[in-house]
Coordinates of C-alpha atoms in Angstrom, one line a residue:
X1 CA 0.0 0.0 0.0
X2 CA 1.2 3.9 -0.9
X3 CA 0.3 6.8 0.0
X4 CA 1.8 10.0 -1.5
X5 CA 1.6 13.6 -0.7
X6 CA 2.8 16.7 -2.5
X7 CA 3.8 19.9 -1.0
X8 CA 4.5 22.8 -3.2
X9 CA 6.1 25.6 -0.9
X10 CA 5.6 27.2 2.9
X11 CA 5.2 23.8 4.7
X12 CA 8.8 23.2 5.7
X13 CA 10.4 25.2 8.4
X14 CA 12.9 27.7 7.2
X15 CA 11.1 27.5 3.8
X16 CA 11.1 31.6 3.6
X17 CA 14.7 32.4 4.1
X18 CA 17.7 31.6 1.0
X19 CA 19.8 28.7 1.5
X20 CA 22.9 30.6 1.6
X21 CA 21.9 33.3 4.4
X22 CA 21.6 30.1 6.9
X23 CA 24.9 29.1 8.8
X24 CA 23.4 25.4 9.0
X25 CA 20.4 23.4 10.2
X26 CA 19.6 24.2 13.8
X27 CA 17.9 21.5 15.0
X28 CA 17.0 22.6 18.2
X29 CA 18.4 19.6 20.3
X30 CA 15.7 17.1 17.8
X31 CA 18.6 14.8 17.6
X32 CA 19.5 14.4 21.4
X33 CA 17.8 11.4 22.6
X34 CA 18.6 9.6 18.7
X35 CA 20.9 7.0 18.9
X36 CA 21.2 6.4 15.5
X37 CA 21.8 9.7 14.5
X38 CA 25.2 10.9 13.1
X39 CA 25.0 13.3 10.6
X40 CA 23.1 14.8 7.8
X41 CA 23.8 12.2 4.7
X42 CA 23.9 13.7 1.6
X43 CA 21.7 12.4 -1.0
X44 CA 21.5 15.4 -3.7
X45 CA 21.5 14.9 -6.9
X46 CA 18.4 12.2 -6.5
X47 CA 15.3 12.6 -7.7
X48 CA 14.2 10.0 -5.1
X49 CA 15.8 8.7 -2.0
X50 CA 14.3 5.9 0.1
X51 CA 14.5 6.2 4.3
X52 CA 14.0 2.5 6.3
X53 CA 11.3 2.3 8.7
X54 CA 12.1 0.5 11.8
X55 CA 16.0 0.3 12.0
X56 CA 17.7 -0.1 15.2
X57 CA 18.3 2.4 17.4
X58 CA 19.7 2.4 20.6
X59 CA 17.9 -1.0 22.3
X60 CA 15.3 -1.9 19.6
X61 CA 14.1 -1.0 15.9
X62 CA 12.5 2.4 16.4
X63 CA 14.3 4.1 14.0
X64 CA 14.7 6.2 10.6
X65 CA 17.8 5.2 8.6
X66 CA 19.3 7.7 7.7
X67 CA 17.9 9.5 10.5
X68 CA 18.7 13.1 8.4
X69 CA 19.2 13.6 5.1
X70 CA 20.3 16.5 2.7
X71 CA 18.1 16.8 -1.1
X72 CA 17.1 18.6 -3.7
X73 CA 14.1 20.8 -3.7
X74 CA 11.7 18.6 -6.2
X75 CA 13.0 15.5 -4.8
X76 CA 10.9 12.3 -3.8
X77 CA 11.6 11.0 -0.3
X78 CA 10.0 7.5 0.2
X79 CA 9.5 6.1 3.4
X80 CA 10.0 2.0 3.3
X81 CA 8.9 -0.1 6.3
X82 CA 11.2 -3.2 7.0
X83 CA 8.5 -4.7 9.6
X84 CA 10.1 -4.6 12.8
X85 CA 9.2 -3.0 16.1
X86 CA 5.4 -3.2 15.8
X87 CA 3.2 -0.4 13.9
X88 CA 5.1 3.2 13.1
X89 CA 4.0 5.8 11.3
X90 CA 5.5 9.2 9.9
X91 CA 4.2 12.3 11.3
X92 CA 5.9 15.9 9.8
X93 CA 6.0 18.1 13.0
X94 CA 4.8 21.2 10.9
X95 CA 1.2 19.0 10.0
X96 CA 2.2 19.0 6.5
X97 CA 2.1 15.2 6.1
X98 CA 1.1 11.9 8.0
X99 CA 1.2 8.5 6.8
X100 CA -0.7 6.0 8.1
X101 CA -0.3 3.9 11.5
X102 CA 1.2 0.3 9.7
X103 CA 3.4 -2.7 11.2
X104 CA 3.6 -4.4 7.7
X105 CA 6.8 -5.0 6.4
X106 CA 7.5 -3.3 2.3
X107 CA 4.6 -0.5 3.2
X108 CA 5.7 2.9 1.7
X109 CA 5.1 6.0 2.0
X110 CA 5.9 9.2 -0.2
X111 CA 6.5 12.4 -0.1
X112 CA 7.8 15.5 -2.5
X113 CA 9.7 18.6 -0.9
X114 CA 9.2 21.4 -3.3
X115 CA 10.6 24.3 -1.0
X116 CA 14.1 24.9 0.8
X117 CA 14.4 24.4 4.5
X118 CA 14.5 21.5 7.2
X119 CA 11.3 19.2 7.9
X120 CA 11.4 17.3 11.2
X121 CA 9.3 14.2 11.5
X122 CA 9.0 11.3 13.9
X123 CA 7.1 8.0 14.7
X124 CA 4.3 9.0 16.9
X125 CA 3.7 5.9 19.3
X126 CA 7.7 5.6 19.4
X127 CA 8.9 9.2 19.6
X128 CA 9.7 9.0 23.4
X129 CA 11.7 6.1 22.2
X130 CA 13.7 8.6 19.9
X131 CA 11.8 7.8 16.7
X132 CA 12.8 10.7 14.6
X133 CA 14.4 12.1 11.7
X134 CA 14.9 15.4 9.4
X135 CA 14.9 15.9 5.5
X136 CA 17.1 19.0 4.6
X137 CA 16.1 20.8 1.5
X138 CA 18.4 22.4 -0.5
X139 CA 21.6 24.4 0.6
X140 CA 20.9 24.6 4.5
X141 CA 24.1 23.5 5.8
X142 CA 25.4 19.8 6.8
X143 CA 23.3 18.2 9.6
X144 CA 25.2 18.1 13.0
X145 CA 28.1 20.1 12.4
X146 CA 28.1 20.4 8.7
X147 CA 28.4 23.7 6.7
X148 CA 29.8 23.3 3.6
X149 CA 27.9 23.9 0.6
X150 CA 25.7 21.4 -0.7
X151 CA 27.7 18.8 -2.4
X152 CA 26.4 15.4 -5.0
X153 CA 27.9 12.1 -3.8
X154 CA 31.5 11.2 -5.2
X155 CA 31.7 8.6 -7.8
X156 CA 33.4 5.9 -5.7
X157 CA 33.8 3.4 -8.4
X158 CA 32.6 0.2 -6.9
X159 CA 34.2 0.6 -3.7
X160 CA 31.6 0.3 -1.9
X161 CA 30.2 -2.8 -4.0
X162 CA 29.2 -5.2 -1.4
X163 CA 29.3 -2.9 1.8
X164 CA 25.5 -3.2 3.3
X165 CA 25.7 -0.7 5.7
X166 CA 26.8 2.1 3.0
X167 CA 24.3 4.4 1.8
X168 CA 25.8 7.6 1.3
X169 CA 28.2 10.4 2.2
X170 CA 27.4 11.7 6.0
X171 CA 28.2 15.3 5.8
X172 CA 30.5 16.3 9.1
X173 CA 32.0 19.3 7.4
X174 CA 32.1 22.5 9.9
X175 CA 33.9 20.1 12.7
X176 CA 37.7 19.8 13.6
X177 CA 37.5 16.4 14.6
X178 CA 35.2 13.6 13.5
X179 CA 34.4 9.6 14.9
X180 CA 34.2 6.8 12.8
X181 CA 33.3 3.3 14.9
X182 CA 34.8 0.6 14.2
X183 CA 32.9 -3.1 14.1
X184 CA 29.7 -1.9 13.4
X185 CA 27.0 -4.1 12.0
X186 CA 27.9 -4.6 8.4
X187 CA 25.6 -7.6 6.4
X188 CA 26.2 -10.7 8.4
X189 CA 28.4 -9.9 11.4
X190 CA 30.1 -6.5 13.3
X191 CA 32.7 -6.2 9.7
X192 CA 31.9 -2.2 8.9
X193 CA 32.9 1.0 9.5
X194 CA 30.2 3.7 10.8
X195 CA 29.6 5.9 9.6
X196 CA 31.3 3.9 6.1
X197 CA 31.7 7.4 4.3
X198 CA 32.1 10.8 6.1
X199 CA 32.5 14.5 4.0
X200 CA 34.6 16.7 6.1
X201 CA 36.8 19.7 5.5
X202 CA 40.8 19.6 5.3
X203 CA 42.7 19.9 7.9
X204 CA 39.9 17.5 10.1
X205 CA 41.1 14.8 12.2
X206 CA 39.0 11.8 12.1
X207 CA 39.5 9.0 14.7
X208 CA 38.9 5.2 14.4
X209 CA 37.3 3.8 17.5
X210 CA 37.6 0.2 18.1
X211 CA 33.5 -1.4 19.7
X212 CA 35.5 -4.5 20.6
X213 CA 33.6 -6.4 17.9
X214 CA 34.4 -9.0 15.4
X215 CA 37.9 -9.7 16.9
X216 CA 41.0 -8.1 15.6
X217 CA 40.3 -5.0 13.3
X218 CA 43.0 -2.1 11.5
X219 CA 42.7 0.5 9.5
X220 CA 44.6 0.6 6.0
X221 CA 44.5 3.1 3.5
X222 CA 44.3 2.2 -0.2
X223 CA 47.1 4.6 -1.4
X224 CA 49.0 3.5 1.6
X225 CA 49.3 6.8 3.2
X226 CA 48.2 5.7 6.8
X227 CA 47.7 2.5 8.7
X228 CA 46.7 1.7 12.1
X229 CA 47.8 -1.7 14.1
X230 CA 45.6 -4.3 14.0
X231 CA 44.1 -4.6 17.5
X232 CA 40.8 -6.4 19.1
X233 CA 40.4 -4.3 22.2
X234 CA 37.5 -2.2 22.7
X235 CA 38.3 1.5 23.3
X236 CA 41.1 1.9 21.3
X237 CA 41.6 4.5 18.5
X238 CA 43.6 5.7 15.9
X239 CA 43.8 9.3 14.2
X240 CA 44.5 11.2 11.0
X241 CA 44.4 14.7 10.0
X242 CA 43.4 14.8 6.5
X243 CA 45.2 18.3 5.1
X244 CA 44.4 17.9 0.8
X245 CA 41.4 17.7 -1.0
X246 CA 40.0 14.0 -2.2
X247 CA 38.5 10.8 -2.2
X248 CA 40.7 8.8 0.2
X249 CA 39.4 5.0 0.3
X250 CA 40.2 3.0 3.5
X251 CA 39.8 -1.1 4.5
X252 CA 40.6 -3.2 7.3
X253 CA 42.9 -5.8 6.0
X254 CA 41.4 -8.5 7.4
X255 CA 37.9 -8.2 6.7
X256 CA 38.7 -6.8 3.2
X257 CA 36.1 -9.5 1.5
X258 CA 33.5 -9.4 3.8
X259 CA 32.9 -5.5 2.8
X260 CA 34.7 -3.8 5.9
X261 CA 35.6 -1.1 3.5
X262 CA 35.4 2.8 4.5
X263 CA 36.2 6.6 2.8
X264 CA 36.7 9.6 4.2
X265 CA 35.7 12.6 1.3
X266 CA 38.1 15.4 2.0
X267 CA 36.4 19.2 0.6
X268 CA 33.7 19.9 -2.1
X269 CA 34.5 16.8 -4.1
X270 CA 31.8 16.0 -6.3
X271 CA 31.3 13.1 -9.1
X272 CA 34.1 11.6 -10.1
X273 CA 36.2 13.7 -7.5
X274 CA 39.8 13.0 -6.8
X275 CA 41.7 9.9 -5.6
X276 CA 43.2 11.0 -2.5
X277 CA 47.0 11.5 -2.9
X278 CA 49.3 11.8 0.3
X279 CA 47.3 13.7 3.4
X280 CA 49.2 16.0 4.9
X281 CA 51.7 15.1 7.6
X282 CA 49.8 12.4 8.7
X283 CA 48.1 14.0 11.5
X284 CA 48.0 12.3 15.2
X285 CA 47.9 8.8 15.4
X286 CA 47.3 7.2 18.2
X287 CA 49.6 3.7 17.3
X288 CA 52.0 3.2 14.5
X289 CA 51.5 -0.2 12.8
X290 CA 54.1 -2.4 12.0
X291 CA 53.8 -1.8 8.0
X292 CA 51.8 -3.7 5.5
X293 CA 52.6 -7.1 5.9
X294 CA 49.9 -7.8 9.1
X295 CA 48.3 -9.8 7.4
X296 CA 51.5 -12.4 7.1
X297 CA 53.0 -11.3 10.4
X298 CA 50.9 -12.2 13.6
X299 CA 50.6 -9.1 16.0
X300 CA 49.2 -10.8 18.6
X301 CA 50.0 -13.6 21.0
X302 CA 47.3 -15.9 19.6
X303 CA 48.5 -15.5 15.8
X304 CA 52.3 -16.2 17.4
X305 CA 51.0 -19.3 19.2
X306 CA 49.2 -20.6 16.0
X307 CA 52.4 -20.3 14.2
X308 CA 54.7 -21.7 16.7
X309 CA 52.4 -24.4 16.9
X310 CA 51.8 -25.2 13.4
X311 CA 55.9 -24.9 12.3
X312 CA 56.0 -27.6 15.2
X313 CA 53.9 -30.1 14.0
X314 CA 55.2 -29.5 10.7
X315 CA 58.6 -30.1 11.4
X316 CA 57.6 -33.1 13.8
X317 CA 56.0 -34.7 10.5
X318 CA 58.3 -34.1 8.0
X319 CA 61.0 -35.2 10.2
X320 CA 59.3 -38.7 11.1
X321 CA 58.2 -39.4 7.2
X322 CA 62.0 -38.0 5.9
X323 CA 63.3 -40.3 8.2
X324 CA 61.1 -43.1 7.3
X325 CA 61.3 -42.6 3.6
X326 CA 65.1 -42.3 3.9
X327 CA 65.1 -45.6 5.9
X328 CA 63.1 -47.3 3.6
X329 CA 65.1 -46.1 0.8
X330 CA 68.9 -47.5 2.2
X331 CA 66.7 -51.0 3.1
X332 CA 65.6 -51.0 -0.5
X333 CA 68.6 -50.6 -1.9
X334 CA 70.5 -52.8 0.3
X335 CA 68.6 -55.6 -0.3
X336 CA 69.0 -55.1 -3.8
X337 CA 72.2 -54.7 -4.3
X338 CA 72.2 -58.5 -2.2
X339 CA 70.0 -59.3 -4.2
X340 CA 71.8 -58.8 -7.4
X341 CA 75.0 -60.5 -6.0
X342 CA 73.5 -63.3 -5.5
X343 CA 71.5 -63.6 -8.2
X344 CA 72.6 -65.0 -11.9
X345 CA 72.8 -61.7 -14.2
X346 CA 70.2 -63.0 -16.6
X347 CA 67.4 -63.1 -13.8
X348 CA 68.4 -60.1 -12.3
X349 CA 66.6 -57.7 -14.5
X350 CA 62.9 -58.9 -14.1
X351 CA 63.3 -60.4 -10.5
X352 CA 64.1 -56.8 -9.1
X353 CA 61.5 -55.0 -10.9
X354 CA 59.0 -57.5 -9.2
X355 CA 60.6 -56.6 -5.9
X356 CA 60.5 -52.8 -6.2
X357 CA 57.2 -53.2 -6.8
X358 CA 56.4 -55.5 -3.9
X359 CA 58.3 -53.9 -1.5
X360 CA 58.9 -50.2 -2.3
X361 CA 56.6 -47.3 -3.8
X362 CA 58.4 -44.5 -4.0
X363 CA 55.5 -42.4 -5.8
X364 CA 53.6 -43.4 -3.2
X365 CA 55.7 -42.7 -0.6
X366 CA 56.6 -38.9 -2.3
X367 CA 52.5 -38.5 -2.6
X368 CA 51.8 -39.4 1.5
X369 CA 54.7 -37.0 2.1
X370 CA 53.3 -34.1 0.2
X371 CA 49.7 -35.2 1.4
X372 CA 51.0 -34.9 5.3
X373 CA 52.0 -31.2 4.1
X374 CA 49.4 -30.1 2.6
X375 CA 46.9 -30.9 5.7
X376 CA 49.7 -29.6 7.8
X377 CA 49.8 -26.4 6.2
X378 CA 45.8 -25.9 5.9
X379 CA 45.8 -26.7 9.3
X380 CA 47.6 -24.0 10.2
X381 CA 46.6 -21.4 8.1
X382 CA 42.9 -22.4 9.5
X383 CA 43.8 -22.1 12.5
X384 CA 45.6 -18.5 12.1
X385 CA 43.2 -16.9 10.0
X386 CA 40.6 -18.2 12.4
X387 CA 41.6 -15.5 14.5
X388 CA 41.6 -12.8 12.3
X389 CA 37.8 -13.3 11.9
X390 CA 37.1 -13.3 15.3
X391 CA 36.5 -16.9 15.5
X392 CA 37.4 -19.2 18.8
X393 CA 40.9 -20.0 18.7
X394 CA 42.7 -23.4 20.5
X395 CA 43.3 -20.6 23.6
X396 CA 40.1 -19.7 23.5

């Protein structure tokens, strides 16, 4: 079921005054008791943009995702209901629309902004719960902080292919520093960075800040210009001051293919935008990692055990089947050479190749050694890369 409304001018707050004589949104303290609020994202450029009904937010699914959001006048905002937390609704706090009161899941409802200025809305059975959200028309400054001119999304060229909790750009621009959390909710486990993309202005340090979720995380640039260690405790962060304008694309190395894949959008980039080069001086960084071969080089006790361990066993093996092969080998040929002494010369020929085959395979013996490897080494790497997805380990 739809329902659509239309507004053509005077119904959203702020609708009166230019875009460019207001200093930013001023929400009035809307946002204070929203958990799930961090930023205005900026989705200009659309001629319709689609906010979730019932996304977590704080302790349940009484939420707006995005909670705010930054379009053009003209443009089509659709309200999508995912069917959690019981019957919601959205109510503009003006009066200038109302949907109805649903619980079912794929219900929509529309809505067209014709006029500049900010609309506040929430859910009215949840909004003590924090049930709210904001649609910024036009150029009225970024959401919570922001106050940069309005900006369309970067072409990010598939980077964020695969990365469920990316929907667009948040707009922190206007704030010296910036928080990006890492191990948030990301698809099928706590692999993603939140906000995943953030706008701000040069010369902004943003900080990593590790949730203690989904076990050992870092933070790698693409063009290589920083790199945090790779860590699992909660509480820890790393920084960088971006100085130069761009696009500058970031992963955690580990979790690379299951889409824990960030950006930061440094200035008024736009479209295809720039690939961010080096960024400044490298701003403060709260740890230095140990360069880019983590992913090879265990930085933690666990990852050192389970190599230890595994070169052990390996060793052990090899030793046993080397030495066994090699005994086999001087017993062969010992009885052989026996063999042909005592043996008249023109029996000797066909009488050894039925013993070699009788008594000694050494294809056989070459494929059990390589076989022993092979489960040795898969083994191991199981058992190290285990770790690095947060799995239970042999130490627990």
């Amino acid at each position: 079921m739809t329902t659509s409304a239309a507004v053509a001018g005077g119904a959203l707050l702020g609708s009166t005054a230019p875009a460019a004589a207001q200093s930013g949104p001023d929400f009035d303290g809307w946002f204070d008791d929203v958990a799930n609020y961090d930023g205005v994202v900026d989705q200009t450029g659309q001629s319709e943009v689609t906010v979730e009904v019932g996304v977590q937010n704080g302790d349940g699914p009484y939420g707006f995702g995005p909670a705010a959001i930054r379009v053009d006048p003209g443009t089509t905002v659709t309200w999508e209901w995912n069917g959690q937390g019981g019957s919601h609704n959205v109510v503009a706090e003006d009066g200038s629309y109302e949907s109805e009161l649903v619980a079912e899941a794929g219900h929509t409802f529309s809505h067209t902004f014709e006029s500049e200025g900010i609309s506040k809305y929430y859910c009215l059975p949840h909004r003590a719960l924090g049930m709210k959200g904001a649609v910024v028309v036009g150029g009225s400054g970024g959401g919570g902080g922001g106050g940069g001119s309005s900006v369309s999304e970067p072409d990010f060229g598939g980077w964020f292919d695969g990365v469920a909790n990316y929907s667009s750009t948040v707009d922190q621009r206007g704030e010296s520093e910036v928080s990006v959390e890492v191990g948030v909710e990301n698809g099928d486990g706590p692999y993603g960075f939140g906000p995943a993309s953030v706008r701000v202005d040069p010369g902004t340090t943003v900080t990593w800040e590790w949730n203690g979720q989904g076990g050992s995380h870092n933070v790698v640039a693409n063009d290589g210009s920083f790199e945090s260690e790779l860590v699992a405790e909660a509480g820890h962060t790393f920084s960088h001051t971006f100085e130069s304008e761009g696009v500058y694309e970031y992963y955690c190395q580990p979790h690379e293919a299951l889409g824990m894949k960030g950006a930061v959008v440094v200035g008024d980039i736009s479209g295809s935008g720039a690939g961010g080069g080096a960024s400044g001086d490298g701003g403060e960084e709260a740890s230095e990692s140990g360069g880019g071969l983590s992913l090879l080089v265990p930085d933690d006790f666990t990852g050192w055990l389970a190599v230890v361990f595994g070169g052990t066993v390996f060793l052990a093996v090899a030793s046993v089947l080397g030495s066994e092969a090699y005994t086999e080998y001087r017993d062969h040929m010992a009885a052989e050479e026996q063999y042909v002494r005592e043996t008249p010369v023109e029996g000797v020929e066909e009488e050894a190749a039925v013993e070699l085959d009788e008594g000694y395979d050494p294809v056989g013996t070459a494929a059990l050694v390589v076989g022993y490897f092979l489960l040795i080494s898969a083994l191991w790497a199981f058992m190290y890369f285990i770790e690095f997805i947060g799995g239970p380990t042999i130490t627990g």
